[in-house]
């Protein structure tokens, strides 16, 4: 018999959107089924000053120095994360997690950031906690070692290729690896982008402005010149004012939005960074993707997944982008239609529901 009113604890971190997005999507799905669910960021709550410094470093790398992030990312491959739980700089976070579990008494803990799994290993080895826990991996194909070397009871992978890869690379049993799909919010899972192909009177693009400012301006001006009928929604973030010159009746410049599902629902294409959350949200809505910016390391795997599924591509220059857009829209947008059909065939939806189903099956039958 399934346990009544189970309690789920999700441990996340605020580096990029992927970790938080995945945790919130799982929590939403759990609550919709009558569970109790809490999403907590132990780094933010236990060590706010250190977390602010590291978060600002991450933001700086994303905006201005991706090569520095690449060095940092590849250094994690050789780090021994199993020894970090009781390191002086992280000890406070480990104690915070122990107290959180003691106070909240969850039936299951899921981590969308790998560091926490090692802290849970440390606490379980010392008999300070007794709760099952799993890791929700938010990267595809390029899976770094820290994700996979903890003693977690289960690892949820965002796609079947990644699941096979980690079983081979890390000698994990089938029982500990589950290809669940990436958990996206229900607002994306239940909708679809435009079904009609772009044509001379209707071509709508959502553009995430992560690339350098000059490149964004060149891209948008080039697209508008090549496609006089295009409509672009440019999501500019903190750099919104730098793109004021682009704003006109065909280019809408916004700093951010709380309704990305509606933007995707009314678009033919997303152009932007290869972040996991946005990419899988596009997958959920069958919206083809062109990547024009990425961080070294984990995001290369996201690009590889798009290209393996044949529903997206990476471009490195404005001329490459314009050439690809011409190819996508030629012959009644045949290539665009092929990309969209490939996204539908990939069927990368419902990750949150599959994770909740598996958690219940594994841990919540009495």
CSV table of C-alpha atoms in Angstrom, one decimal, residues 58-355:
chain,number,residue,atom,x,y,z
A,58,UNK,CA,29.1,32.2,-12.0
A,59,UNK,CA,27.2,35.1,-13.4
A,60,UNK,CA,30.4,36.9,-14.4
A,61,UNK,CA,31.5,33.8,-16.3
A,62,UNK,CA,28.2,33.4,-18.1
A,63,UNK,CA,28.2,37.1,-19.1
A,64,UNK,CA,31.8,37.9,-19.8
A,65,UNK,CA,34.3,35.0,-19.4
A,66,UNK,CA,32.9,31.5,-20.3
A,67,UNK,CA,36.5,30.3,-20.7
A,68,UNK,CA,37.1,30.8,-16.9
A,69,UNK,CA,34.0,28.7,-16.3
A,70,UNK,CA,35.4,26.0,-18.6
A,71,UNK,CA,38.6,25.8,-16.4
A,72,UNK,CA,36.5,25.7,-13.3
A,73,UNK,CA,34.2,23.0,-14.7
A,74,UNK,CA,37.0,20.7,-15.8
A,75,UNK,CA,38.7,21.1,-12.4
A,76,UNK,CA,35.7,19.5,-10.8
A,77,UNK,CA,36.4,16.3,-12.8
A,78,UNK,CA,39.4,15.6,-10.6
A,79,UNK,CA,38.1,16.9,-7.3
A,80,UNK,CA,37.3,14.4,-4.6
A,81,UNK,CA,33.8,15.5,-3.7
A,82,UNK,CA,33.4,12.7,-1.1
A,83,UNK,CA,35.8,14.6,1.2
A,84,UNK,CA,34.0,17.9,0.9
A,85,UNK,CA,31.1,17.4,3.2
A,86,UNK,CA,33.2,18.0,6.3
A,87,UNK,CA,35.6,20.6,4.8
A,88,UNK,CA,35.6,23.8,6.9
A,89,UNK,CA,34.0,25.9,4.1
A,90,UNK,CA,31.1,23.5,3.6
A,91,UNK,CA,30.6,22.0,7.1
A,92,UNK,CA,27.9,24.6,7.9
A,93,UNK,CA,25.9,23.5,4.9
A,94,UNK,CA,26.2,19.8,5.9
A,95,UNK,CA,25.0,20.6,9.4
A,96,UNK,CA,22.1,22.7,7.9
A,97,UNK,CA,21.0,19.7,5.8
A,98,UNK,CA,21.1,17.4,8.8
A,99,UNK,CA,18.9,19.8,10.9
A,100,UNK,CA,16.6,20.4,8.0
A,101,UNK,CA,16.0,16.6,7.7
A,102,UNK,CA,15.5,16.2,11.4
A,103,UNK,CA,13.0,19.0,11.5
A,104,UNK,CA,11.1,18.3,8.3
A,105,UNK,CA,11.2,14.5,8.5
A,106,UNK,CA,10.9,13.8,4.8
A,107,UNK,CA,10.2,10.4,3.4
A,108,UNK,CA,12.5,11.0,0.5
A,109,UNK,CA,15.2,13.6,-0.4
A,110,UNK,CA,16.0,14.6,-4.0
A,111,UNK,CA,19.1,16.6,-4.9
A,112,UNK,CA,19.2,18.7,-8.1
A,113,UNK,CA,22.8,19.7,-7.3
A,114,UNK,CA,25.4,16.9,-6.8
A,115,UNK,CA,27.3,18.3,-3.8
A,116,UNK,CA,24.3,17.7,-1.5
A,117,UNK,CA,24.4,13.9,-2.2
A,118,UNK,CA,27.9,13.7,-0.8
A,119,UNK,CA,26.8,15.5,2.3
A,120,UNK,CA,23.9,13.0,2.6
A,121,UNK,CA,26.5,10.2,2.2
A,122,UNK,CA,28.5,11.7,5.0
A,123,UNK,CA,25.5,12.0,7.3
A,124,UNK,CA,24.2,8.5,6.5
A,125,UNK,CA,27.6,6.9,7.1
A,126,UNK,CA,27.6,8.4,10.5
A,127,UNK,CA,24.0,7.3,11.2
A,128,UNK,CA,22.9,10.9,11.6
A,129,UNK,CA,20.1,10.5,9.0
A,130,UNK,CA,18.1,7.5,7.8
A,131,UNK,CA,16.2,8.6,4.7
A,132,UNK,CA,16.5,7.5,1.0
A,133,UNK,CA,17.8,10.0,-1.4
A,134,UNK,CA,18.3,10.4,-5.1
A,135,UNK,CA,20.1,12.7,-7.6
A,136,UNK,CA,18.2,14.5,-10.4
A,137,UNK,CA,20.9,15.1,-13.0
A,138,UNK,CA,20.3,18.3,-15.0
A,139,UNK,CA,22.9,17.8,-17.7
A,140,UNK,CA,22.7,15.7,-20.9
A,141,UNK,CA,25.5,13.5,-22.5
A,142,UNK,CA,28.3,15.6,-21.0
A,143,UNK,CA,27.8,14.3,-17.4
A,144,UNK,CA,30.6,15.3,-15.0
A,145,UNK,CA,32.0,12.8,-12.5
A,146,UNK,CA,30.6,14.6,-9.4
A,147,UNK,CA,27.1,13.9,-10.5
A,148,UNK,CA,27.6,10.1,-10.4
A,149,UNK,CA,30.0,9.1,-7.7
A,150,UNK,CA,27.9,9.5,-4.5
A,151,UNK,CA,26.1,6.6,-2.8
A,152,UNK,CA,22.7,8.0,-3.7
A,153,UNK,CA,19.9,5.3,-4.0
A,154,UNK,CA,18.9,6.4,-7.5
A,155,UNK,CA,20.1,8.7,-10.3
A,156,UNK,CA,17.4,10.3,-12.6
A,157,UNK,CA,18.9,11.1,-16.0
A,158,UNK,CA,17.2,13.5,-18.5
A,159,UNK,CA,17.5,11.2,-21.6
A,160,UNK,CA,18.1,7.6,-22.5
A,161,UNK,CA,21.5,8.3,-24.1
A,162,UNK,CA,22.8,9.8,-20.9
A,163,UNK,CA,21.4,6.9,-18.9
A,164,UNK,CA,23.3,4.4,-21.0
A,165,UNK,CA,26.5,6.5,-20.9
A,166,UNK,CA,26.6,6.8,-17.1
A,167,UNK,CA,25.9,3.1,-16.6
A,168,UNK,CA,28.9,2.2,-18.8
A,169,UNK,CA,31.2,4.9,-17.5
A,170,UNK,CA,30.5,4.6,-13.8
A,171,UNK,CA,29.6,0.9,-13.6
A,172,UNK,CA,26.2,1.7,-12.2
A,173,UNK,CA,23.5,-1.0,-12.0
A,174,UNK,CA,20.2,-0.7,-13.9
A,175,UNK,CA,18.4,-0.4,-10.6
A,176,UNK,CA,20.2,2.8,-9.7
A,177,UNK,CA,19.8,4.6,-13.0
A,178,UNK,CA,16.4,5.8,-14.4
A,179,UNK,CA,15.9,7.7,-17.6
A,180,UNK,CA,13.1,9.9,-16.4
A,181,UNK,CA,13.4,12.9,-18.7
A,182,UNK,CA,14.2,16.4,-17.5
A,183,UNK,CA,11.5,17.8,-15.1
A,184,UNK,CA,9.9,20.9,-16.6
A,185,UNK,CA,7.0,22.9,-15.2
A,186,UNK,CA,3.5,21.7,-16.1
A,187,UNK,CA,2.9,25.0,-17.9
A,188,UNK,CA,5.3,23.8,-20.6
A,189,UNK,CA,4.4,20.1,-20.6
A,190,UNK,CA,0.7,20.8,-21.4
A,191,UNK,CA,1.3,23.2,-24.4
A,192,UNK,CA,2.8,23.3,-27.8
A,193,UNK,CA,4.5,25.9,-30.0
A,194,UNK,CA,3.2,27.0,-33.4
A,195,UNK,CA,2.3,24.1,-35.6
A,196,UNK,CA,2.2,26.1,-38.9
A,197,UNK,CA,5.6,26.6,-40.4
A,198,UNK,CA,7.2,30.1,-40.8
A,199,UNK,CA,6.4,31.8,-44.1
A,200,UNK,CA,6.7,35.2,-45.8
A,201,UNK,CA,4.0,36.6,-43.7
A,202,UNK,CA,4.6,35.0,-40.3
A,203,UNK,CA,8.0,34.2,-38.7
A,204,UNK,CA,8.2,34.5,-34.9
A,205,UNK,CA,11.4,34.1,-32.9
A,206,UNK,CA,12.2,34.2,-29.2
A,207,UNK,CA,15.8,35.3,-28.8
A,208,UNK,CA,17.6,34.9,-25.5
A,209,UNK,CA,20.4,37.5,-25.4
A,210,UNK,CA,23.3,35.6,-23.7
A,211,UNK,CA,25.9,36.2,-26.4
A,212,UNK,CA,28.2,39.2,-26.3
A,213,UNK,CA,26.3,42.5,-26.9
A,214,UNK,CA,27.9,43.1,-30.3
A,215,UNK,CA,27.0,39.6,-31.5
A,216,UNK,CA,23.4,40.0,-30.3
A,217,UNK,CA,23.0,43.3,-32.2
A,218,UNK,CA,24.5,41.8,-35.4
A,219,UNK,CA,22.3,38.8,-35.1
A,220,UNK,CA,19.0,40.8,-34.7
A,221,UNK,CA,19.8,43.3,-37.4
A,222,UNK,CA,20.9,40.6,-39.8
A,223,UNK,CA,17.7,38.6,-39.2
A,224,UNK,CA,15.5,41.7,-39.6
A,225,UNK,CA,17.3,42.6,-42.9
A,226,UNK,CA,17.1,39.1,-44.3
A,227,UNK,CA,13.5,38.4,-43.2
A,228,UNK,CA,11.5,41.7,-43.4
A,229,UNK,CA,8.4,40.0,-42.0
A,230,UNK,CA,10.1,38.5,-38.9
A,231,UNK,CA,8.9,39.3,-35.3
A,232,UNK,CA,11.5,38.9,-32.6
A,233,UNK,CA,11.0,38.9,-28.8
A,234,UNK,CA,14.5,39.7,-27.4
A,235,UNK,CA,14.9,38.7,-23.7
A,236,UNK,CA,17.8,40.9,-22.7
A,237,UNK,CA,18.1,40.5,-18.9
A,238,UNK,CA,20.2,43.1,-17.1
A,239,UNK,CA,21.6,44.4,-20.5
A,240,UNK,CA,18.1,45.5,-21.7
A,241,UNK,CA,19.1,49.2,-22.2
A,242,UNK,CA,22.1,48.2,-24.4
A,243,UNK,CA,19.6,47.0,-27.0
A,244,UNK,CA,17.3,50.0,-27.1
A,245,UNK,CA,18.4,50.7,-30.7
A,246,UNK,CA,17.0,47.4,-31.8
A,247,UNK,CA,13.5,48.1,-30.5
A,248,UNK,CA,10.9,48.7,-33.3
A,249,UNK,CA,7.5,47.4,-34.5
A,250,UNK,CA,9.1,44.0,-35.3
A,251,UNK,CA,11.6,43.7,-32.3
A,252,UNK,CA,10.3,43.7,-28.8
A,253,UNK,CA,13.0,44.1,-26.2
A,254,UNK,CA,12.2,42.9,-22.7
A,255,UNK,CA,14.4,42.4,-19.6
A,256,UNK,CA,12.7,39.3,-18.4
A,257,UNK,CA,9.3,37.5,-18.4
A,258,UNK,CA,7.3,35.4,-16.0
A,259,UNK,CA,5.4,33.8,-18.9
A,260,UNK,CA,7.9,32.0,-21.1
A,261,UNK,CA,5.3,29.3,-21.9
A,262,UNK,CA,3.2,31.9,-23.7
A,263,UNK,CA,6.2,33.2,-25.6
A,264,UNK,CA,7.2,29.7,-26.7
A,265,UNK,CA,3.6,28.9,-27.6
A,266,UNK,CA,3.5,31.8,-30.1
A,267,UNK,CA,7.0,31.2,-31.6
A,268,UNK,CA,8.5,29.2,-34.4
A,269,UNK,CA,12.0,29.1,-33.1
A,270,UNK,CA,14.1,29.8,-30.0
A,271,UNK,CA,17.6,31.2,-30.4
A,272,UNK,CA,19.9,31.5,-27.4
A,273,UNK,CA,22.0,29.7,-24.8
A,274,UNK,CA,22.2,26.0,-24.4
A,275,UNK,CA,21.0,26.0,-20.8
A,276,UNK,CA,19.3,22.8,-19.7
A,277,UNK,CA,16.1,24.3,-18.4
A,278,UNK,CA,15.3,26.4,-21.4
A,279,UNK,CA,16.3,23.7,-23.9
A,280,UNK,CA,14.0,21.1,-22.3
A,281,UNK,CA,11.2,23.6,-22.0
A,282,UNK,CA,11.6,24.0,-25.8
A,283,UNK,CA,11.6,20.2,-26.1
A,284,UNK,CA,8.4,20.0,-24.1
A,285,UNK,CA,6.6,22.5,-26.4
A,286,UNK,CA,8.1,21.1,-29.7
A,287,UNK,CA,9.9,24.3,-30.4
A,288,UNK,CA,13.0,24.0,-32.6
A,289,UNK,CA,16.2,25.5,-31.1
A,290,UNK,CA,19.3,27.2,-32.5
A,291,UNK,CA,22.1,27.6,-30.0
A,292,UNK,CA,24.4,30.7,-30.5
A,293,UNK,CA,26.0,30.7,-27.0
A,294,UNK,CA,27.1,28.1,-24.5
A,295,UNK,CA,29.3,27.5,-21.5
A,296,UNK,CA,32.2,25.1,-21.9
A,297,UNK,CA,31.5,21.8,-20.1
A,298,UNK,CA,28.0,20.6,-19.4
A,299,UNK,CA,26.2,22.7,-22.0
A,300,UNK,CA,28.1,21.0,-24.8
A,301,UNK,CA,26.1,17.9,-24.0
A,302,UNK,CA,22.9,19.8,-24.3
A,303,UNK,CA,23.9,20.8,-27.8
A,304,UNK,CA,24.9,17.3,-28.6
A,305,UNK,CA,21.5,16.0,-27.6
A,306,UNK,CA,19.7,18.6,-29.9
A,307,UNK,CA,21.9,17.5,-32.8
A,308,UNK,CA,21.5,13.8,-32.0
A,309,UNK,CA,17.7,14.2,-32.1
A,310,UNK,CA,18.1,16.3,-35.3
A,311,UNK,CA,15.9,19.2,-33.9
A,312,UNK,CA,18.5,21.9,-33.3
A,313,UNK,CA,21.9,23.1,-34.2
A,314,UNK,CA,24.8,25.3,-33.0
A,315,UNK,CA,25.9,28.4,-34.9
A,316,UNK,CA,29.1,30.4,-34.1
A,317,UNK,CA,28.7,33.5,-36.2
A,318,UNK,CA,26.0,35.8,-37.5
A,319,UNK,CA,26.5,34.6,-41.2
A,320,UNK,CA,26.2,31.0,-40.0
A,321,UNK,CA,22.9,31.9,-38.2
A,322,UNK,CA,21.5,33.7,-41.3
A,323,UNK,CA,22.4,30.8,-43.6
A,324,UNK,CA,20.8,28.3,-41.3
A,325,UNK,CA,17.6,30.4,-41.0
A,326,UNK,CA,17.4,30.6,-44.8
A,327,UNK,CA,17.7,26.8,-45.0
A,328,UNK,CA,15.1,26.3,-42.3
A,329,UNK,CA,12.6,28.5,-44.1
A,330,UNK,CA,13.3,27.3,-47.7
A,331,UNK,CA,10.9,25.0,-49.6
A,332,UNK,CA,7.9,25.7,-47.4
A,333,UNK,CA,10.1,25.5,-44.3
A,334,UNK,CA,10.8,21.8,-44.9
A,335,UNK,CA,13.8,21.7,-42.6
A,336,UNK,CA,11.9,23.5,-39.9
A,337,UNK,CA,9.1,21.0,-40.2
A,338,UNK,CA,11.6,18.1,-40.0
A,339,UNK,CA,13.1,19.6,-36.8
A,340,UNK,CA,9.7,20.0,-35.3
A,341,UNK,CA,8.7,16.4,-36.2
A,342,UNK,CA,11.9,15.2,-34.7
A,343,UNK,CA,11.1,17.0,-31.4
A,344,UNK,CA,7.7,15.4,-31.3
A,345,UNK,CA,9.2,12.0,-32.0
A,346,UNK,CA,11.8,12.4,-29.2
A,347,UNK,CA,8.9,12.9,-26.8
A,348,UNK,CA,11.0,14.5,-24.0
A,349,UNK,CA,8.0,15.4,-21.8
A,350,UNK,CA,6.7,14.4,-18.5
A,351,UNK,CA,10.0,14.1,-16.6
A,352,UNK,CA,8.6,15.4,-13.3
A,353,UNK,CA,5.7,12.9,-13.3
A,354,UNK,CA,8.0,10.0,-14.1
A,355,UNK,CA,10.3,10.9,-11.2
